[in-house]
Amino acid sequence: MTAMETSRTCTNVKVYTKVPDGGWGWVVAFAFFFVEVFTYGVVKTFGVFFSELITYFEESNSRISWIISICVFVMTFTAPLSTVLSNRFGHRPVVMAGGFLVSIGMVTASFARSVDEMYLTIGLISGLGYSLSFIPTVTILSQYFDKKRSLVTAVASTGECCAVFAFAPAITALKDHLGWRHSLLLVGVLQFNIVVCGSLLRPMKIQKKLQVEDTPKNPKKECVETEYILENEKTLTSINSIDSGVEIATSPQKVNENLKPETKYVAPRENSQMMEEARGTVAKPKVTLLDFSILKNCGFICYALFGLFATLAFFAPSLYIIPLGISLDIDKDHSAYMLSAMAIAEVFGRIGAGWILNKKPIRRIYIELIFVVLLCLALISFPFATEFWGLMVCSAFFGCMLGTVAGTHIPMLADDDVVGIEKMSSAVGVYVFIQSIAGLAGPPLGGVLVDQTQNYGSAFYSCAIGMALAAICLALVRPCKKGLCRRKPKQSIVEGAHNEKKVFEDVPDDFLEMDFCKSEGSVHRNEINF
């Protein structure tokens, strides 16, 4: 309550004088955890329905896999729309509407009679709901925290990892007893909890407290100013001009009138605007729905390219780790343990990355770069493993490094080295939109390489190349943000000329005229003496 103002608007917006780093933010973090559970957690465990859907609809594996591909693409492609709606109507109603769409799409899919209907229900309707639920939640969570932002976001993002542990065995057992339709129906009902989580997202506003103080009057300064004006009046004004009734701006009659406006204290615009807004007399400024000025930020462009290339490497290992193990004559059940090891390590990776970023031994952007380089090494290590325990170590190492990057790359947008917290809302929408291209093309690209080379290791090599390109783009973020490639000497010359011009502009005209009159008088006296 120390950082919060007692006044609230009619929309129940909490006004803080600084980022609270706690308070109601812990409730928002709790809501984000369960939003992760019912969004990304369900998407990752949807594979348990694949075999039943293939058998029931008599379709190929490729046709069934397009259900999740369309869902993920719509979820990321509509991120700018989610940002615009959040800035226009607020985070709370948008997340609640998204949860309703997610639940309706999944419940309707349980009654689908063809794969095309699932493309519409899960792919389009639920995919749009996932976007409206996830993007605003992660944005408002970053606004509630500053120093603890990285740690809190990383811990809350472990919801999807916990969902893999809970949903995969539970849905499998439920599917064996009730069938895939009733299981899908129950999942859709559970996803309605996103609406409850959205209702907990209380809006907030950061507004610094400004105090209006009267400036003390300085009588000595007023006397000096009066004496200066009287001196100018004696120098410039002749007796004939006063007798003729012409009033000069610096004449004694005008001295008091000229001093009155200058000695009055005018309150700062911010203070007056705050007072008038409290009375309801000033209209609120228009909110920018989507700030396209971030596209002029070269640092953000490099960071968006980093996200584009990194997304190419996020999906392939989880898709091809089991086929890679089977190709090495490893039992199918033992190969499934690799996914479990990957998920467990991802939890520790997310929490560890949040703790390190919270300690901030070096700049956060450099810490993220180290994580990306280690993730690239983890991808390269998979093709060199030839037995079960080697793949288990590679899976655990990859899962840990994946957690460090996947749990921090979106909150990193709030860092000052990228765009900052003020423009994070628009940056998240554009950033995730750019990622949608890689999310749609990543898995098919890996499949094409495997088909051409007949080697599952090629998929991991392609992911490593994409992660290496992502590391290069990430390394260029801070230099491009700070504009280190600009020419400083030329800029300093221009600033020096501008400052010199400003000095001459600040010199009062009457001061120059007084000096001219004095010089003319001295010349006239020299001529008489001569």
Short mmCIF file of C-alpha atoms in Angstrom, two decimals:
data_model
loop_
_atom_site.label_atom_id
_atom_site.label_comp_id
_atom_site.label_asym_id
_atom_site.label_seq_id
_atom_site.Cartn_x
_atom_site.Cartn_y
_atom_site.Cartn_z
CA MET A 1 0.00 0.00 0.00
CA THR A 2 3.02 2.25 0.19
CA ALA A 3 3.32 2.70 -3.56
CA MET A 4 -0.38 2.87 -4.26
CA GLU A 5 -2.54 5.96 -4.31
CA THR A 6 -5.83 5.81 -2.43
CA SER A 7 -7.84 7.33 -5.27
CA ARG A 8 -9.27 5.08 -7.95
CA THR A 9 -11.23 5.76 -11.07
CA CYS A 10 -14.67 4.40 -11.85
CA THR A 11 -13.09 1.50 -13.76
CA ASN A 12 -11.38 0.24 -10.57
CA VAL A 13 -7.92 0.99 -11.93
CA LYS A 14 -5.23 0.92 -9.27
CA VAL A 15 -2.97 3.96 -9.53
CA TYR A 16 0.60 3.44 -8.32
CA THR A 17 3.37 5.97 -7.93
CA LYS A 18 5.89 3.26 -8.84
CA VAL A 19 5.94 -0.36 -9.94
CA PRO A 20 4.59 -2.30 -6.91
CA ASP A 21 6.77 -5.44 -7.36
CA GLY A 22 4.18 -7.43 -5.44
CA GLY A 23 0.77 -6.76 -3.93
CA TRP A 24 -1.96 -7.72 -6.36
CA GLY A 25 0.79 -8.72 -8.78
CA TRP A 26 1.07 -12.06 -6.96
CA VAL A 27 -2.57 -12.76 -7.81
CA VAL A 28 -1.84 -11.90 -11.45
CA ALA A 29 1.13 -14.30 -11.39
CA PHE A 30 -1.16 -17.02 -9.99
CA ALA A 31 -3.63 -16.36 -12.83
CA PHE A 32 -0.85 -16.47 -15.43
CA PHE A 33 0.28 -19.87 -14.13
CA PHE A 34 -3.14 -21.41 -14.81
CA VAL A 35 -3.51 -19.59 -18.12
CA GLU A 36 -0.28 -21.35 -19.15
CA VAL A 37 -1.76 -24.66 -17.92
CA PHE A 38 -4.92 -24.38 -20.01
CA THR A 39 -3.30 -22.88 -23.14
CA TYR A 40 0.20 -24.12 -23.97
CA GLY A 41 -0.19 -27.07 -21.59
CA VAL A 42 -3.20 -28.40 -23.50
CA VAL A 43 -1.53 -27.74 -26.88
CA LYS A 44 1.54 -29.77 -25.87
CA THR A 45 -0.53 -32.72 -24.61
CA PHE A 46 -2.94 -32.82 -27.53
CA GLY A 47 -0.77 -35.50 -29.11
CA VAL A 48 -2.40 -38.14 -26.87
CA PHE A 49 -5.48 -37.89 -29.12
CA PHE A 50 -3.58 -38.42 -32.39
CA SER A 51 -3.86 -42.21 -32.67
CA GLU A 52 -7.59 -42.22 -31.86
CA LEU A 53 -8.32 -39.40 -34.32
CA ILE A 54 -6.36 -41.15 -37.09
CA THR A 55 -8.32 -44.37 -36.51
CA TYR A 56 -11.73 -42.73 -36.14
CA PHE A 57 -11.54 -40.34 -39.12
CA GLU A 58 -9.37 -42.70 -41.19
CA GLU A 59 -6.98 -39.86 -42.02
CA SER A 60 -3.21 -39.65 -42.33
CA ASN A 61 -0.88 -38.43 -39.61
CA SER A 62 -0.15 -35.31 -41.66
CA ARG A 63 -3.84 -34.36 -41.91
CA ILE A 64 -4.36 -34.76 -38.16
CA SER A 65 -1.18 -32.82 -37.30
CA TRP A 66 -2.53 -29.80 -39.19
CA ILE A 67 -5.08 -29.33 -36.37
CA ILE A 68 -2.39 -28.15 -33.96
CA SER A 69 -0.38 -26.45 -36.71
CA ILE A 70 -3.35 -24.24 -37.61
CA CYS A 71 -4.08 -23.60 -33.94
CA VAL A 72 -0.50 -22.47 -33.19
CA PHE A 73 -0.39 -20.34 -36.34
CA VAL A 74 -3.67 -18.56 -35.53
CA MET A 75 -2.56 -18.08 -31.92
CA THR A 76 0.61 -16.26 -32.97
CA PHE A 77 -0.68 -14.58 -36.14
CA THR A 78 -3.50 -12.79 -34.27
CA ALA A 79 -1.16 -11.42 -31.57
CA PRO A 80 -1.41 -7.80 -32.90
CA LEU A 81 -5.21 -8.08 -32.76
CA SER A 82 -4.94 -9.20 -29.15
CA THR A 83 -2.73 -6.19 -28.38
CA VAL A 84 -5.13 -3.74 -30.05
CA LEU A 85 -8.14 -5.14 -28.17
CA SER A 86 -6.26 -5.08 -24.86
CA ASN A 87 -5.27 -1.43 -25.30
CA ARG A 88 -8.81 -0.52 -26.33
CA PHE A 89 -10.94 -2.47 -23.85
CA GLY A 90 -8.46 -3.54 -21.17
CA HIS A 91 -6.71 -6.81 -20.37
CA ARG A 92 -9.44 -8.29 -18.18
CA PRO A 93 -12.37 -8.45 -20.67
CA VAL A 94 -10.10 -9.60 -23.51
CA VAL A 95 -8.71 -12.54 -21.50
CA MET A 96 -12.19 -13.51 -20.34
CA ALA A 97 -13.44 -13.44 -23.94
CA GLY A 98 -10.43 -15.51 -25.01
CA GLY A 99 -11.15 -18.13 -22.36
CA PHE A 100 -14.72 -18.38 -23.55
CA LEU A 101 -13.58 -18.95 -27.15
CA VAL A 102 -11.03 -21.58 -26.08
CA SER A 103 -13.66 -23.50 -24.14
CA ILE A 104 -16.32 -23.24 -26.85
CA GLY A 105 -13.89 -24.36 -29.56
CA MET A 106 -12.74 -27.44 -27.63
CA VAL A 107 -16.26 -28.44 -26.53
CA THR A 108 -17.57 -28.06 -30.09
CA ALA A 109 -14.66 -30.15 -31.40
CA SER A 110 -15.85 -33.07 -29.27
CA PHE A 111 -18.92 -33.26 -31.53
CA ALA A 112 -16.97 -32.91 -34.81
CA ARG A 113 -17.73 -35.36 -37.62
CA SER A 114 -14.74 -34.61 -39.82
CA VAL A 115 -11.20 -33.29 -39.63
CA ASP A 116 -12.24 -30.12 -41.46
CA GLU A 117 -14.61 -29.30 -38.62
CA MET A 118 -11.72 -29.67 -36.19
CA TYR A 119 -9.70 -27.27 -38.30
CA LEU A 120 -12.46 -24.74 -37.69
CA THR A 121 -13.19 -25.43 -34.01
CA ILE A 122 -9.74 -26.12 -32.52
CA GLY A 123 -7.63 -24.48 -35.21
CA LEU A 124 -9.47 -21.18 -35.68
CA ILE A 125 -11.80 -20.66 -32.70
CA SER A 126 -9.57 -22.08 -29.94
CA GLY A 127 -6.45 -20.68 -31.64
CA LEU A 128 -7.90 -17.17 -31.51
CA GLY A 129 -8.91 -17.75 -27.89
CA TYR A 130 -5.37 -18.81 -26.98
CA SER A 131 -4.04 -15.55 -28.41
CA LEU A 132 -6.58 -13.40 -26.56
CA SER A 133 -5.80 -15.24 -23.32
CA PHE A 134 -2.00 -15.50 -23.30
CA ILE A 135 -0.76 -12.18 -24.76
CA PRO A 136 -2.63 -9.78 -22.42
CA THR A 137 -1.84 -11.90 -19.35
CA VAL A 138 1.93 -11.92 -19.86
CA THR A 139 1.81 -8.19 -20.67
CA ILE A 140 -0.01 -7.10 -17.51
CA LEU A 141 2.15 -9.41 -15.37
CA SER A 142 5.26 -7.58 -16.61
CA GLN A 143 3.67 -4.26 -15.63
CA TYR A 144 3.15 -5.36 -12.01
CA PHE A 145 6.83 -6.26 -11.48
CA ASP A 146 10.17 -4.57 -12.12
CA LYS A 147 13.04 -5.97 -10.06
CA LYS A 148 11.36 -9.36 -9.63
CA ARG A 149 9.90 -9.48 -13.16
CA SER A 150 12.22 -12.11 -14.58
CA LEU A 151 11.95 -14.50 -11.62
CA VAL A 152 8.16 -14.21 -11.21
CA THR A 153 7.48 -14.60 -14.93
CA ALA A 154 9.79 -17.61 -15.17
CA VAL A 155 8.18 -19.37 -12.22
CA ALA A 156 4.65 -18.61 -13.42
CA SER A 157 5.47 -19.85 -16.92
CA THR A 158 6.19 -23.34 -15.56
CA GLY A 159 2.44 -23.94 -15.75
CA GLU A 160 2.76 -25.52 -19.18
CA CYS A 161 5.46 -27.92 -17.93
CA CYS A 162 3.32 -28.94 -14.96
CA ALA A 163 0.38 -29.46 -17.33
CA VAL A 164 2.41 -31.95 -19.38
CA PHE A 165 2.95 -34.04 -16.23
CA ALA A 166 -0.66 -33.81 -15.07
CA PHE A 167 -2.66 -33.90 -18.30
CA ALA A 168 -0.74 -36.51 -20.32
CA PRO A 169 -1.32 -39.49 -17.96
CA ALA A 170 -4.72 -38.23 -16.77
CA ILE A 171 -6.14 -37.71 -20.26
CA THR A 172 -4.69 -41.01 -21.41
CA ALA A 173 -6.43 -42.90 -18.57
CA LEU A 174 -9.66 -40.96 -19.08
CA LYS A 175 -9.56 -41.62 -22.82
CA ASP A 176 -9.26 -45.36 -22.25
CA HIS A 177 -12.37 -45.40 -20.04
CA LEU A 178 -14.65 -42.77 -21.63
CA GLY A 179 -13.36 -42.36 -25.17
CA TRP A 180 -11.74 -39.42 -26.94
CA ARG A 181 -14.98 -37.42 -27.37
CA HIS A 182 -15.87 -37.28 -23.67
CA SER A 183 -12.24 -36.63 -22.77
CA LEU A 184 -12.08 -33.71 -25.20
CA LEU A 185 -15.35 -32.40 -23.78
CA LEU A 186 -13.96 -32.50 -20.25
CA VAL A 187 -10.80 -30.65 -21.34
CA GLY A 188 -12.97 -27.93 -22.89
CA VAL A 189 -14.93 -27.55 -19.66
CA LEU A 190 -11.72 -27.27 -17.65
CA GLN A 191 -10.45 -24.59 -20.01
CA PHE A 192 -13.37 -22.39 -18.99
CA ASN A 193 -11.26 -21.62 -15.90
CA ILE A 194 -9.36 -19.15 -18.11
CA VAL A 195 -12.39 -16.87 -17.72
CA VAL A 196 -11.93 -17.01 -13.94
CA CYS A 197 -8.22 -16.25 -14.30
CA GLY A 198 -9.04 -13.30 -16.57
CA SER A 199 -11.35 -11.81 -13.95
CA LEU A 200 -8.37 -11.57 -11.57
CA LEU A 201 -6.40 -9.29 -13.89
CA ARG A 202 -7.09 -5.98 -12.16
CA PRO A 203 -5.95 -3.03 -14.33
CA MET A 204 -3.24 -0.75 -13.00
CA LYS A 205 -1.57 2.54 -13.89
CA ILE A 206 1.80 4.05 -13.02
CA GLN A 207 1.54 7.79 -12.35
CA LYS A 208 4.28 9.63 -10.49
CA LYS A 209 3.15 11.85 -7.64
CA LEU A 210 3.93 15.54 -8.15
CA GLN A 211 3.63 18.16 -5.40
CA VAL A 212 2.66 21.76 -6.12
CA GLU A 213 4.88 24.14 -4.17
CA ASP A 214 4.88 27.94 -4.25
CA THR A 215 8.26 29.39 -5.19
CA PRO A 216 9.55 31.87 -2.63
CA LYS A 217 9.80 35.41 -3.81
CA ASN A 218 13.24 36.96 -4.05
CA PRO A 219 12.99 40.74 -3.48
CA LYS A 220 16.66 41.26 -4.32
CA LYS A 221 16.18 39.67 -7.74
CA GLU A 222 13.15 41.91 -8.39
CA CYS A 223 15.18 45.00 -7.49
CA VAL A 224 17.98 43.96 -9.83
CA GLU A 225 15.51 43.42 -12.66
CA THR A 226 13.86 46.81 -11.98
CA GLU A 227 17.23 48.57 -11.93
CA TYR A 228 18.25 46.86 -15.19
CA ILE A 229 15.06 47.95 -16.95
CA LEU A 230 15.37 51.53 -15.62
CA GLU A 231 18.96 51.69 -16.90
CA ASN A 232 17.83 50.60 -20.34
CA GLU A 233 15.03 53.18 -20.24
CA LYS A 234 17.48 55.98 -19.42
CA THR A 235 19.76 54.89 -22.24
CA LEU A 236 17.15 54.46 -24.94
CA THR A 237 14.41 56.95 -24.10
CA SER A 238 14.75 60.67 -24.90
CA ILE A 239 12.96 63.55 -23.18
CA ASN A 240 11.12 64.43 -26.38
CA SER A 241 9.68 60.94 -26.67
CA ILE A 242 8.31 61.09 -23.11
CA ASP A 243 6.91 64.60 -23.55
CA SER A 244 5.27 63.64 -26.79
CA GLY A 245 3.13 61.06 -24.99
CA VAL A 246 4.75 58.00 -26.58
CA GLU A 247 5.04 55.16 -24.08
CA ILE A 248 8.01 52.88 -24.41
CA ALA A 249 7.76 49.22 -23.31
CA THR A 250 10.58 49.84 -20.82
CA SER A 251 9.35 53.16 -19.49
CA PRO A 252 8.82 53.56 -15.72
CA GLN A 253 5.06 53.49 -16.20
CA LYS A 254 5.31 49.99 -17.67
CA VAL A 255 7.90 48.55 -15.30
CA ASN A 256 5.39 47.30 -12.73
CA GLU A 257 3.10 45.91 -15.44
CA ASN A 258 5.98 44.03 -17.06
CA LEU A 259 7.14 42.61 -13.76
CA LYS A 260 3.77 41.24 -12.68
CA PRO A 261 3.49 38.41 -15.21
CA GLU A 262 7.14 37.44 -14.70
CA THR A 263 6.99 37.24 -10.90
CA LYS A 264 3.81 35.17 -10.79
CA TYR A 265 4.37 31.41 -10.21
CA VAL A 266 2.75 29.20 -12.78
CA ALA A 267 2.11 25.60 -11.72
CA PRO A 268 3.63 22.92 -13.98
CA ARG A 269 1.41 21.49 -16.67
CA GLU A 270 1.57 18.03 -15.11
CA ASN A 271 0.24 19.25 -11.76
CA SER A 272 -2.59 21.29 -13.28
CA GLN A 273 -3.52 18.43 -15.57
CA MET A 274 -3.65 16.01 -12.64
CA MET A 275 -5.87 18.40 -10.66
CA GLU A 276 -8.21 18.94 -13.58
CA GLU A 277 -8.41 15.23 -14.34
CA ALA A 278 -9.37 14.62 -10.71
CA ARG A 279 -12.23 17.08 -11.13
CA GLY A 280 -13.26 15.44 -14.39
CA THR A 281 -12.86 18.62 -16.46
CA VAL A 282 -10.18 17.37 -18.89
CA ALA A 283 -10.74 14.60 -21.40
CA LYS A 284 -8.39 11.65 -21.15
CA PRO A 285 -5.73 11.41 -23.89
CA LYS A 286 -6.30 8.89 -26.64
CA VAL A 287 -4.68 5.53 -26.05
CA THR A 288 -2.44 4.23 -28.82
CA LEU A 289 -3.89 0.88 -29.82
CA LEU A 290 -0.77 -0.35 -31.62
CA ASP A 291 2.41 1.72 -31.54
CA PHE A 292 4.09 1.19 -34.92
CA SER A 293 7.02 3.40 -33.90
CA ILE A 294 8.71 0.28 -32.52
CA LEU A 295 9.34 -0.74 -36.14
CA LYS A 296 11.73 2.24 -36.36
CA ASN A 297 13.74 0.79 -33.50
CA CYS A 298 16.61 -1.16 -35.04
CA GLY A 299 17.18 -2.97 -31.75
CA PHE A 300 13.62 -4.31 -31.78
CA ILE A 301 13.97 -5.42 -35.41
CA CYS A 302 17.06 -7.45 -34.50
CA TYR A 303 15.25 -8.91 -31.50
CA ALA A 304 12.26 -9.86 -33.68
CA LEU A 305 14.62 -11.66 -36.08
CA PHE A 306 16.10 -13.44 -33.08
CA GLY A 307 12.62 -14.69 -32.15
CA LEU A 308 11.94 -15.73 -35.75
CA PHE A 309 15.04 -17.93 -36.05
CA ALA A 310 14.82 -19.27 -32.49
CA THR A 311 11.24 -20.45 -33.01
CA LEU A 312 12.46 -22.71 -35.81
CA ALA A 313 14.35 -24.71 -33.16
CA PHE A 314 11.67 -24.86 -30.46
CA PHE A 315 9.42 -27.56 -31.92
CA ALA A 316 11.62 -30.06 -33.78
CA PRO A 317 13.34 -31.80 -30.81
CA SER A 318 10.06 -32.69 -29.08
CA LEU A 319 8.67 -34.01 -32.38
CA TYR A 320 11.70 -36.02 -33.52
CA ILE A 321 13.30 -37.20 -30.26
CA ILE A 322 11.21 -40.40 -30.11
CA PRO A 323 11.73 -41.29 -33.83
CA LEU A 324 15.46 -40.63 -33.32
CA GLY A 325 15.53 -43.05 -30.39
CA ILE A 326 13.60 -45.71 -32.32
CA SER A 327 16.05 -45.38 -35.24
CA LEU A 328 18.83 -46.21 -32.76
CA ASP A 329 17.02 -49.41 -31.69
CA ILE A 330 15.81 -47.93 -28.40
CA ASP A 331 12.52 -49.22 -27.03
CA LYS A 332 9.49 -46.99 -27.59
CA ASP A 333 8.65 -46.84 -23.89
CA HIS A 334 12.21 -45.85 -23.02
CA SER A 335 12.14 -43.20 -25.74
CA ALA A 336 9.11 -41.65 -24.07
CA TYR A 337 11.20 -41.12 -20.95
CA MET A 338 13.26 -38.62 -22.91
CA LEU A 339 10.25 -36.31 -23.18
CA SER A 340 9.71 -36.59 -19.43
CA ALA A 341 13.35 -35.73 -18.76
CA MET A 342 13.06 -32.82 -21.15
CA ALA A 343 9.96 -31.48 -19.37
CA ILE A 344 11.47 -31.83 -15.88
CA ALA A 345 14.66 -30.07 -16.92
CA GLU A 346 12.63 -27.29 -18.54
CA VAL A 347 11.04 -26.45 -15.17
CA PHE A 348 14.46 -26.06 -13.55
CA GLY A 349 15.69 -24.10 -16.55
CA ARG A 350 12.86 -21.58 -16.32
CA ILE A 351 13.26 -21.05 -12.58
CA GLY A 352 17.06 -20.88 -12.81
CA ALA A 353 16.95 -18.36 -15.63
CA GLY A 354 14.54 -16.17 -13.69
CA TRP A 355 16.80 -16.28 -10.62
CA ILE A 356 19.91 -15.36 -12.64
CA LEU A 357 18.17 -12.53 -14.47
CA ASN A 358 16.82 -11.24 -11.16
CA LYS A 359 20.36 -11.15 -9.70
CA LYS A 360 21.54 -9.44 -12.90
CA PRO A 361 25.31 -10.13 -12.67
CA ILE A 362 25.62 -8.60 -16.16
CA ARG A 363 23.13 -7.02 -18.55
CA ARG A 364 20.05 -9.19 -19.12
CA ILE A 365 20.48 -9.11 -22.88
CA TYR A 366 23.95 -10.69 -22.51
CA ILE A 367 22.63 -13.36 -20.13
CA GLU A 368 19.97 -14.24 -22.71
CA LEU A 369 22.69 -14.47 -25.35
CA ILE A 370 24.61 -16.99 -23.24
CA PHE A 371 21.45 -19.11 -22.88
CA VAL A 372 20.91 -19.08 -26.65
CA VAL A 373 24.50 -20.18 -27.34
CA LEU A 374 24.17 -23.06 -24.87
CA LEU A 375 20.85 -24.06 -26.47
CA CYS A 376 22.60 -24.17 -29.84
CA LEU A 377 25.23 -26.52 -28.40
CA ALA A 378 22.49 -28.73 -26.95
CA LEU A 379 20.93 -29.12 -30.40
CA ILE A 380 24.25 -30.08 -31.97
CA SER A 381 24.84 -32.77 -29.34
CA PHE A 382 21.80 -34.92 -30.28
CA PRO A 383 23.19 -36.51 -33.50
CA PHE A 384 26.36 -37.59 -31.64
CA ALA A 385 24.41 -39.67 -29.09
CA THR A 386 24.25 -43.37 -29.96
CA GLU A 387 22.58 -44.94 -26.91
CA PHE A 388 19.75 -44.41 -24.44
CA TRP A 389 21.68 -42.66 -21.67
CA GLY A 390 23.39 -40.36 -24.12
CA LEU A 391 20.04 -39.22 -25.48
CA MET A 392 18.74 -38.84 -21.91
CA VAL A 393 21.60 -36.47 -21.05
CA CYS A 394 21.07 -34.54 -24.29
CA SER A 395 17.32 -34.31 -23.62
CA ALA A 396 17.85 -33.02 -20.08
CA PHE A 397 20.44 -30.49 -21.22
CA PHE A 398 18.22 -29.31 -24.07
CA GLY A 399 15.16 -29.06 -21.81
CA CYS A 400 17.06 -26.94 -19.29
CA MET A 401 18.37 -24.59 -21.95
CA LEU A 402 14.99 -24.47 -23.68
CA GLY A 403 13.43 -23.38 -20.39
CA THR A 404 15.93 -20.55 -19.97
CA VAL A 405 15.07 -19.11 -23.40
CA ALA A 406 11.36 -19.97 -23.69
CA GLY A 407 10.56 -18.52 -20.28
CA THR A 408 12.39 -15.22 -20.74
CA HIS A 409 12.36 -14.17 -24.41
CA ILE A 410 8.94 -12.43 -24.24
CA PRO A 411 9.43 -10.67 -20.84
CA MET A 412 12.82 -9.51 -22.16
CA LEU A 413 10.92 -7.05 -24.38
CA ALA A 414 10.28 -4.95 -21.25
CA ASP A 415 14.02 -4.45 -20.78
CA ASP A 416 15.38 -1.02 -21.67
CA ASP A 417 17.90 -2.60 -24.04
CA VAL A 418 15.00 -3.74 -26.28
CA VAL A 419 11.89 -1.49 -26.14
CA GLY A 420 11.11 -0.82 -22.46
CA ILE A 421 8.01 -1.36 -20.36
CA GLU A 422 6.13 1.61 -21.89
CA LYS A 423 5.96 0.05 -25.35
CA MET A 424 5.94 -3.60 -24.33
CA SER A 425 2.25 -4.12 -25.11
CA SER A 426 2.67 -3.22 -28.79
CA ALA A 427 6.05 -4.97 -28.97
CA VAL A 428 4.62 -8.29 -27.75
CA GLY A 429 1.91 -8.26 -30.43
CA VAL A 430 4.31 -7.54 -33.28
CA TYR A 431 6.99 -9.89 -31.92
CA VAL A 432 4.67 -12.91 -31.60
CA PHE A 433 3.15 -12.11 -35.01
CA ILE A 434 6.60 -12.39 -36.60
CA GLN A 435 7.13 -15.68 -34.75
CA SER A 436 4.00 -17.14 -36.39
CA ILE A 437 5.88 -17.53 -39.69
CA ALA A 438 8.49 -19.78 -38.09
CA GLY A 439 5.88 -21.61 -36.02
CA LEU A 440 4.04 -22.64 -39.16
CA ALA A 441 7.12 -23.46 -41.25
CA GLY A 442 9.38 -25.02 -38.60
CA PRO A 443 7.94 -28.57 -38.24
CA PRO A 444 7.33 -29.09 -42.01
CA LEU A 445 10.87 -27.88 -42.76
CA GLY A 446 12.31 -30.46 -40.41
CA GLY A 447 10.13 -33.17 -41.98
CA VAL A 448 11.35 -32.29 -45.48
CA LEU A 449 14.99 -32.55 -44.40
CA VAL A 450 14.37 -35.92 -42.76
CA ASP A 451 12.65 -37.23 -45.89
CA GLN A 452 15.49 -36.04 -48.13
CA THR A 453 18.38 -37.33 -46.01
CA GLN A 454 16.68 -40.32 -44.33
CA ASN A 455 18.40 -39.21 -41.13
CA TYR A 456 16.67 -37.68 -38.11
CA GLY A 457 19.89 -35.97 -37.10
CA SER A 458 19.51 -33.52 -39.99
CA ALA A 459 16.47 -32.02 -38.29
CA PHE A 460 18.56 -31.20 -35.22
CA TYR A 461 21.33 -29.73 -37.36
CA SER A 462 18.84 -27.43 -39.09
CA CYS A 463 17.55 -26.31 -35.70
CA ALA A 464 21.10 -25.60 -34.56
CA ILE A 465 21.70 -23.43 -37.64
CA GLY A 466 18.53 -21.48 -36.90
CA MET A 467 19.57 -20.99 -33.27
CA ALA A 468 23.03 -19.79 -34.38
CA LEU A 469 21.40 -17.15 -36.58
CA ALA A 470 19.21 -16.20 -33.62
CA ALA A 471 22.33 -15.70 -31.47
CA ILE A 472 23.84 -13.38 -34.08
CA CYS A 473 20.68 -11.26 -34.22
CA LEU A 474 20.48 -11.14 -30.43
CA ALA A 475 24.09 -9.97 -30.20
CA LEU A 476 23.24 -7.01 -32.47
CA VAL A 477 20.27 -5.81 -30.39
CA ARG A 478 22.11 -3.54 -27.98
CA PRO A 479 24.52 -1.99 -30.55
CA CYS A 480 21.59 -1.20 -32.85
CA LYS A 481 19.52 0.11 -29.94
CA LYS A 482 22.26 2.50 -28.82
CA GLY A 483 23.20 3.51 -32.37
CA LEU A 484 26.91 2.85 -31.91
CA CYS A 485 27.47 2.97 -35.66
CA ARG A 486 26.55 6.64 -35.92
CA ARG A 487 29.18 9.30 -36.58
CA LYS A 488 29.74 11.12 -33.34
CA PRO A 489 32.13 13.91 -34.60
CA LYS A 490 29.62 15.17 -37.15
CA GLN A 491 26.85 15.09 -34.61
CA SER A 492 28.95 17.01 -32.08
CA ILE A 493 29.69 19.71 -34.67
CA VAL A 494 26.03 20.16 -35.41
CA GLU A 495 25.19 20.30 -31.70
CA GLY A 496 27.95 22.89 -31.15
CA ALA A 497 26.60 25.10 -33.93
CA HIS A 498 23.11 24.74 -32.55
CA ASN A 499 24.23 25.70 -29.03
CA GLU A 500 26.12 28.73 -30.39
CA LYS A 501 23.04 29.84 -32.27
CA LYS A 502 20.94 29.37 -29.16
CA VAL A 503 23.31 31.57 -27.11
CA PHE A 504 22.86 34.47 -29.54
CA GLU A 505 19.11 33.98 -29.55
CA ASP A 506 18.96 34.21 -25.75
CA VAL A 507 20.65 37.66 -25.65
CA PRO A 508 17.94 40.36 -25.14
CA ASP A 509 17.56 42.99 -27.87
CA ASP A 510 17.60 45.93 -25.49
CA PHE A 511 20.93 44.76 -24.08
CA LEU A 512 22.53 44.93 -27.55
CA GLU A 513 20.94 48.31 -28.23
CA MET A 514 22.26 49.67 -24.94
CA ASP A 515 25.80 48.63 -25.85
CA PHE A 516 25.47 50.18 -29.27
CA CYS A 517 24.28 53.46 -27.77
CA LYS A 518 27.19 53.50 -25.34
CA SER A 519 29.69 52.92 -28.13
CA GLU A 520 28.16 55.67 -30.24
CA GLY A 521 28.33 58.09 -27.30
CA SER A 522 32.01 57.33 -26.70
CA VAL A 523 32.82 57.94 -30.37
CA HIS A 524 30.99 61.27 -30.32
CA ARG A 525 32.97 62.44 -27.23
CA ASN A 526 36.27 61.52 -28.89
CA GLU A 527 35.38 63.62 -31.92
CA ILE A 528 34.65 66.66 -29.70
CA ASN A 529 37.92 66.26 -27.82
CA PHE A 530 39.76 66.03 -31.08
#
